[in-house]
mmCIF file of C-alpha atoms in Angstrom:
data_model
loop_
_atom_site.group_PDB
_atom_site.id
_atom_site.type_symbol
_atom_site.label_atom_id
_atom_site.label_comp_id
_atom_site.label_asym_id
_atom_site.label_seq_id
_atom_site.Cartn_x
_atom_site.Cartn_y
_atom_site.Cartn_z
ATOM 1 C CA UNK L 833 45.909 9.712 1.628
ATOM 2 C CA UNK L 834 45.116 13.384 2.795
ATOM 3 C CA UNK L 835 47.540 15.130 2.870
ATOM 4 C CA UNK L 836 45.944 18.407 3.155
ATOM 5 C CA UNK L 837 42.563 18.699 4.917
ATOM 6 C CA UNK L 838 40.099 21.493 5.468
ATOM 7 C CA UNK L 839 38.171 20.704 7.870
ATOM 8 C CA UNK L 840 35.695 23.451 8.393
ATOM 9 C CA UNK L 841 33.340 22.424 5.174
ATOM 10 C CA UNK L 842 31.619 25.823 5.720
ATOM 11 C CA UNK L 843 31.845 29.487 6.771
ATOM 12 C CA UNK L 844 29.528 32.607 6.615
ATOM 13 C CA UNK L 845 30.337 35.794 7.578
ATOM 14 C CA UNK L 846 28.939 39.212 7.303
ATOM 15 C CA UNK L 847 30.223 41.337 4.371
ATOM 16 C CA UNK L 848 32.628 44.040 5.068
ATOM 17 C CA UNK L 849 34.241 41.509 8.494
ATOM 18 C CA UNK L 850 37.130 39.037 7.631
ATOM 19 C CA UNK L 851 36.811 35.490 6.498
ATOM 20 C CA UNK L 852 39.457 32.952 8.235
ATOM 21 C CA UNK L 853 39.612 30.039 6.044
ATOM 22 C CA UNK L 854 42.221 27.298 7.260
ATOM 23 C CA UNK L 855 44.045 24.389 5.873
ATOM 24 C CA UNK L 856 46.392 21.661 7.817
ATOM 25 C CA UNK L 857 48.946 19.634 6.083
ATOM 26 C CA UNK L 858 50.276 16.497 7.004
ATOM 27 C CA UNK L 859 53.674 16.347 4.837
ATOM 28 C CA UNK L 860 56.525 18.014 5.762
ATOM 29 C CA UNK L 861 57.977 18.046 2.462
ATOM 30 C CA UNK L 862 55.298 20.068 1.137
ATOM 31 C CA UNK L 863 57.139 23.430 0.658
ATOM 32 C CA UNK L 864 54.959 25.429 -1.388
ATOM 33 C CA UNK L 865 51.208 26.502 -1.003
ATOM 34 C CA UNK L 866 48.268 27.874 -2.725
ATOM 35 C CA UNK L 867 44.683 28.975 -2.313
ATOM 36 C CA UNK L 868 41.980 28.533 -5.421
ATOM 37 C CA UNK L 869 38.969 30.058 -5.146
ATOM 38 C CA UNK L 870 36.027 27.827 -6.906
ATOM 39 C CA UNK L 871 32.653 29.085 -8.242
ATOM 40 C CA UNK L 872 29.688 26.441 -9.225
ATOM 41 C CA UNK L 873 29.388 25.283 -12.352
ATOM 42 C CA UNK L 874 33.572 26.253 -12.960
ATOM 43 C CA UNK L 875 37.212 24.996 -12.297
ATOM 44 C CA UNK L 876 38.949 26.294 -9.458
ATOM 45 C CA UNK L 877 40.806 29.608 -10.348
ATOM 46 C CA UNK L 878 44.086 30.258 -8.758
ATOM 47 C CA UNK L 879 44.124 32.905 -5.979
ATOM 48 C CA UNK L 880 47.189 33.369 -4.212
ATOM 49 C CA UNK L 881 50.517 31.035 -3.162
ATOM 50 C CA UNK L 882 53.058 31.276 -0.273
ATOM 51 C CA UNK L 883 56.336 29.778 -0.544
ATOM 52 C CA UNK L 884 57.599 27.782 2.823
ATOM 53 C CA UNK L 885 60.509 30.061 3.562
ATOM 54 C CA UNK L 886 58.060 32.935 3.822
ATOM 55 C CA UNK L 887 55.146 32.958 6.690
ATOM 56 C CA UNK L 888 52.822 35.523 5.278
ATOM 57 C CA UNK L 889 51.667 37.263 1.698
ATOM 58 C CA UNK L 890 49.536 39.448 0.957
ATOM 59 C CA UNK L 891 47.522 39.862 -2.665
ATOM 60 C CA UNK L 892 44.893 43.132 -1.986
ATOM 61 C CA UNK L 893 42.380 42.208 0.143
ATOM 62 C CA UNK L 894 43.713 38.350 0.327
ATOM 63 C CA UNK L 895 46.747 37.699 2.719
ATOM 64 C CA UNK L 896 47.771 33.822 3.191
ATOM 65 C CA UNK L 897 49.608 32.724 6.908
ATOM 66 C CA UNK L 898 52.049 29.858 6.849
ATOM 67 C CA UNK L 899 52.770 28.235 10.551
ATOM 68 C CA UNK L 900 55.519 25.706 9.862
ATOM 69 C CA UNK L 901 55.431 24.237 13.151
ATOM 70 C CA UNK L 902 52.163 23.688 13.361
ATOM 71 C CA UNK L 903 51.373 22.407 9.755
ATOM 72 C CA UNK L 904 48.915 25.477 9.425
ATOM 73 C CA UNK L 905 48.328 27.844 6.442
ATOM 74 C CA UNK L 906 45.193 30.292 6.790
ATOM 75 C CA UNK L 907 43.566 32.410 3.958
ATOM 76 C CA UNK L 908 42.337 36.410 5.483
ATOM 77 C CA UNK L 909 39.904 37.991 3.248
ATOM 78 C CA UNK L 910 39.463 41.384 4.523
ATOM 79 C CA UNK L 911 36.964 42.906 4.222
ATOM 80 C CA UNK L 912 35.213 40.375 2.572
ATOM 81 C CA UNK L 913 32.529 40.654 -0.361
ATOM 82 C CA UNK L 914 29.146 39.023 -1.108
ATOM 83 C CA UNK L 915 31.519 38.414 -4.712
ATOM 84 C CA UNK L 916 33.805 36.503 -2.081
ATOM 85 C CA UNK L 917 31.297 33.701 -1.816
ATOM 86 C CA UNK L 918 32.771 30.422 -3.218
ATOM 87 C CA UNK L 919 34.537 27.610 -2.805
ATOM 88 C CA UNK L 920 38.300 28.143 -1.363
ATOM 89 C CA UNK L 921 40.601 24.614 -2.068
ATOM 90 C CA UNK L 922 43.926 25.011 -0.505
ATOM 91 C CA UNK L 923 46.746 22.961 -2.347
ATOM 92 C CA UNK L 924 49.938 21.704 -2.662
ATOM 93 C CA UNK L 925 52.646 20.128 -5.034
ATOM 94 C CA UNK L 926 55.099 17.687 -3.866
ATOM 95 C CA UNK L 927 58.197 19.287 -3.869
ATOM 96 C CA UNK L 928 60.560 18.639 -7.228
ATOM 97 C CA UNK L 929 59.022 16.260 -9.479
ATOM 98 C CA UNK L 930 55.232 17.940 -9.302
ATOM 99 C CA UNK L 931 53.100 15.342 -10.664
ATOM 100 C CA UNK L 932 51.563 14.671 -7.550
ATOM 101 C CA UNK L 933 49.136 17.780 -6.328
ATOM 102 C CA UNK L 934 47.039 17.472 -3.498
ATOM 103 C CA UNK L 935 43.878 19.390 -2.803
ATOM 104 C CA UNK L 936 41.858 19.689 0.636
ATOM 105 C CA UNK L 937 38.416 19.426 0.350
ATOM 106 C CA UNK L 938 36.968 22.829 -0.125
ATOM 107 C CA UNK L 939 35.612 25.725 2.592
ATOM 108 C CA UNK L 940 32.343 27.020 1.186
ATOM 109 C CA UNK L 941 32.290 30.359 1.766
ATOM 110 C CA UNK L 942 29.183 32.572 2.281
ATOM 111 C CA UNK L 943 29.365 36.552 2.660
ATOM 112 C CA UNK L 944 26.006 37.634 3.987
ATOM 113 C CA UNK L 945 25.213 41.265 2.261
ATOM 114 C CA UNK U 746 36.249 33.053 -24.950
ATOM 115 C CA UNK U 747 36.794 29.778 -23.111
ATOM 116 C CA UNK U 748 40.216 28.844 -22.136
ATOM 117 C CA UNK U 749 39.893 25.229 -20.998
ATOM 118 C CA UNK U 750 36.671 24.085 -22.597
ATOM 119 C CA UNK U 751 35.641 20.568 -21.947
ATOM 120 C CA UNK U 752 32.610 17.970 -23.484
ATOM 121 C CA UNK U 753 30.314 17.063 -22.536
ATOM 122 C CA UNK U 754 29.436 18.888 -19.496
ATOM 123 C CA UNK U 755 26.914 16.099 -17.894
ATOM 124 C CA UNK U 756 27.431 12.340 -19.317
ATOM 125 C CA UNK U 757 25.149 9.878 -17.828
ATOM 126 C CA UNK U 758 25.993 5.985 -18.823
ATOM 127 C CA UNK U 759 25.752 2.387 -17.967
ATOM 128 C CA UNK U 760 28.487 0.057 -16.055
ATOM 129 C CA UNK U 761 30.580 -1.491 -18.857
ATOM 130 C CA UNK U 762 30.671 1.386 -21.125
ATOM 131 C CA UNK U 763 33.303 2.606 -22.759
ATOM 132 C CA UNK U 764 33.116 6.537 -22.966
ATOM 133 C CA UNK U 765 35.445 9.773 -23.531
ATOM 134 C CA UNK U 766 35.413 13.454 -22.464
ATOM 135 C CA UNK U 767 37.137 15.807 -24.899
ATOM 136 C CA UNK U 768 39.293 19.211 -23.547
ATOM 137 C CA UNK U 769 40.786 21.714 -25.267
ATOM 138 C CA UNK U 770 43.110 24.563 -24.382
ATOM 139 C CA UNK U 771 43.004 27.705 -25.853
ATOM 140 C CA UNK U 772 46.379 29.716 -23.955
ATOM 141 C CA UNK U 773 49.057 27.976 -26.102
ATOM 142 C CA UNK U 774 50.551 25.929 -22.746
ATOM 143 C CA UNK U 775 52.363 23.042 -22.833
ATOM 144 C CA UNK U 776 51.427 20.781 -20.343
ATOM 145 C CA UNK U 777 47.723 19.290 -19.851
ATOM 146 C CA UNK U 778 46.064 17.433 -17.301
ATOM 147 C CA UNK U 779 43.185 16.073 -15.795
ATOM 148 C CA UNK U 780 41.753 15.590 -11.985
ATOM 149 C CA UNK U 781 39.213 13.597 -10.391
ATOM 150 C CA UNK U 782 36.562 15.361 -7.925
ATOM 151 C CA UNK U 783 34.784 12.355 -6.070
ATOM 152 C CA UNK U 784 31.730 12.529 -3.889
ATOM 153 C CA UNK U 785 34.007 13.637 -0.320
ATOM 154 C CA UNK U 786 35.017 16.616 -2.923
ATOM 155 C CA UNK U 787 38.314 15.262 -2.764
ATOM 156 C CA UNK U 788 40.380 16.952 -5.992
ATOM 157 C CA UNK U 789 43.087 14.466 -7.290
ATOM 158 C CA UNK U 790 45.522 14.728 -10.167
ATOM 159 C CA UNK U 791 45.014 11.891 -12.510
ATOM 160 C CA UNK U 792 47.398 12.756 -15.152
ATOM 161 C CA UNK U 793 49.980 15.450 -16.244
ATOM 162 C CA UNK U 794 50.986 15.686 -19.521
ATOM 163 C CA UNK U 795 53.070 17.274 -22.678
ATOM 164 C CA UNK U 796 54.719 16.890 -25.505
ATOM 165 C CA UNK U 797 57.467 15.121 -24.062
ATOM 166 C CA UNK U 798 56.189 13.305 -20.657
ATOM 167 C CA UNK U 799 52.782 11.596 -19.168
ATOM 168 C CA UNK U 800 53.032 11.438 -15.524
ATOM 169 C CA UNK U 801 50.799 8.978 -14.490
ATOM 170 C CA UNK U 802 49.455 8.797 -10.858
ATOM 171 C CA UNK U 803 49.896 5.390 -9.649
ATOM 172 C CA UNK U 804 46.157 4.910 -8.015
ATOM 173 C CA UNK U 805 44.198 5.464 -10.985
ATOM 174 C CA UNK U 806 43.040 2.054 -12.471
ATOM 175 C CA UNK U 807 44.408 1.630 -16.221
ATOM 176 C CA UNK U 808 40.860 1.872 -17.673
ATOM 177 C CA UNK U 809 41.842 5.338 -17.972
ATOM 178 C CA UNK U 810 43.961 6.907 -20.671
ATOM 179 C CA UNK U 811 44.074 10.148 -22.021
ATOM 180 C CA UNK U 812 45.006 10.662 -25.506
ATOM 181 C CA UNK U 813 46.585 14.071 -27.208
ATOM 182 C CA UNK U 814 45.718 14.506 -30.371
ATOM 183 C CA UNK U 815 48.081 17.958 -30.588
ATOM 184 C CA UNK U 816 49.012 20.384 -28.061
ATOM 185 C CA UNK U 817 45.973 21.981 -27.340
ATOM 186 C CA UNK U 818 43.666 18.971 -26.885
ATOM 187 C CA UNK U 819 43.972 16.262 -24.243
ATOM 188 C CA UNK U 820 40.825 13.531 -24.002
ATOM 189 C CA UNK U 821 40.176 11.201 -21.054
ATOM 190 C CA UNK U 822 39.360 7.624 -22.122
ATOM 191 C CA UNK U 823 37.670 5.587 -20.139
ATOM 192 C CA UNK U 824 36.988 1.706 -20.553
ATOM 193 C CA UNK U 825 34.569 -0.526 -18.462
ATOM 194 C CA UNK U 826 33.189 2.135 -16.620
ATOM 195 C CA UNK U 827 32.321 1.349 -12.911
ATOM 196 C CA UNK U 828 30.009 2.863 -10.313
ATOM 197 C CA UNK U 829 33.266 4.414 -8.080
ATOM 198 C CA UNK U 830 33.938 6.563 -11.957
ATOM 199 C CA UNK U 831 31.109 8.635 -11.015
ATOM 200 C CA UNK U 832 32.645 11.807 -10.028
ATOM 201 C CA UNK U 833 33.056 15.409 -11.651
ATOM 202 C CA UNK U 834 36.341 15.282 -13.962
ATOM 203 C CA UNK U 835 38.655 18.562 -14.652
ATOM 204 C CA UNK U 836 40.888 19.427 -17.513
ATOM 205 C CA UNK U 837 43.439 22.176 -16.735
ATOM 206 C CA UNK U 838 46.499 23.333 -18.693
ATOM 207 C CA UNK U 839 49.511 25.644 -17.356
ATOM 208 C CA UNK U 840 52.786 26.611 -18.527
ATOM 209 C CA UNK U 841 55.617 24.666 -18.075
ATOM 210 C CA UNK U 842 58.437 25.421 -15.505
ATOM 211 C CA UNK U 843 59.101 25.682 -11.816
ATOM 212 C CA UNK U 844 56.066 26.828 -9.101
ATOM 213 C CA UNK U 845 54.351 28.982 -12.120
ATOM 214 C CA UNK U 846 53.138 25.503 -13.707
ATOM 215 C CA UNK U 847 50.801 25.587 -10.213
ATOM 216 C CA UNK U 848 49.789 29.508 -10.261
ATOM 217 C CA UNK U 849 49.244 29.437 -14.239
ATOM 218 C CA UNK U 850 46.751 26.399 -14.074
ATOM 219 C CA UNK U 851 43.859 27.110 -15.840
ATOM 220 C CA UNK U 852 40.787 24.818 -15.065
ATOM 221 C CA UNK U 853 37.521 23.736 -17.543
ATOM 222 C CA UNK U 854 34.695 24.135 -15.784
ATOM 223 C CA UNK U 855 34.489 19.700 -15.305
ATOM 224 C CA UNK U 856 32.468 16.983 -16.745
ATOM 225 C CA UNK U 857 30.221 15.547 -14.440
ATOM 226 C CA UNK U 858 30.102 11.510 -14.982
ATOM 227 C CA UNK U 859 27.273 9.455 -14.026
ATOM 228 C CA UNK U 860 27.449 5.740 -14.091
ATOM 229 C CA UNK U 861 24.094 3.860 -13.173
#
């Protein structure tokens, strides 16, 4: 049951170009979205959200793109950092009763200094 | 000064076993939980909880209960253990209400099981 998949398990870039992390969904319901960032050896850390009625916010350096139609959400990270390098999980809640929150599968991201 | 501290941080055991993994919040938030992090890295709620509710999600086998002692503490019981329980486990808390029970979550840093 997958509802959200990632399906690039890996990305490096160079530092100071931008990092295009992506995440499809399979529920339409899902109206709600959010990127955590993961180190090793910790629990994912929140990082930034977009709601479905918007298709774009932007946190600093870290702007999230929500495609409705397509069932596409996309984390920028420009320019990106060596400190960058991690784990990025995007998420979602079902919508009203929350219980249920589904996780892709993780993009392990590597800046190159 | 840990937020969401769990124990043990490695457990390795036998089929059959009966073990537990503590947690424990520090931020004063209402509502606990704990995921599942199998081998595909797939991240899946197990359980929600507070004072007042346990969600339960329907695929996990009843060999699993957590217990609350009090507000800040939420434990993971688990009977029988099987091979498939071999995973990394997460605690998190957040605050209750709305979308900000998803942006407050904080995570432990997970319990990796090991059933041989």
């Amino acid at each position: 049951d997958q509802q959200v998949k990632q399906n690039s398990p890996s990305l490096s870039v160079q530092e100071g170009r931008i990092s295009i992390l992506n995440c499809d969904y399979t529920n339409s319901m899902f109206d709600y979205f959010l990127w955590y960032k993961k180190y090793p050896a910790e629990g994912p850390t929140f990082l930034i959200s977009i709601s479905s009625i918007k298709d774009k916010n932007e946190d600093g350096r870290f702007t999230v793109f929500l495609n409705k139609s397509a069932k596409h959400l996309s984390l920028h990270i420009v320019p990106s950092q060596p400190g960058d390098s991690a784990v990025y999980f995007c998420a979602a809640p079902t919508p009203g009763r929350g219980n249920q929150f589904y996780f892709g599968t993780g993009t392990s991201l590597t800046v190159i200094p | 000064d840990t937020a969401v501290s769990q124990t043990p941080k490695y457990l390795v055991t036998q089929m059959g076993n009966d073990k537990s993994i503590k947690c424990e919040q520090n931020l004063g938030h209402d509502t606990m939980y704990w995921y599942k992090q199998d081998s595909k890295k797939f991240l899946k709620i197990m359980f929600s909880y507070n004072n007042k509710e346990l969600i339960i999600n329907e695929t996990v086998p009843n060999r699993f209960s957590p217990k609350s002692p009090d507000k800040a503490h939420l434990n993971l019981h688990i009977n029988s253990l099987e091979l498939g329980d071999s995973a990394v486990y997460f605690c998190a808390s957040s605050q209750e209400g709305g979308l900000a029970v998803w942006e407050t979550q904080y995570f432990g840093p997970g319990t990796r099981l090991l059933v041989l």
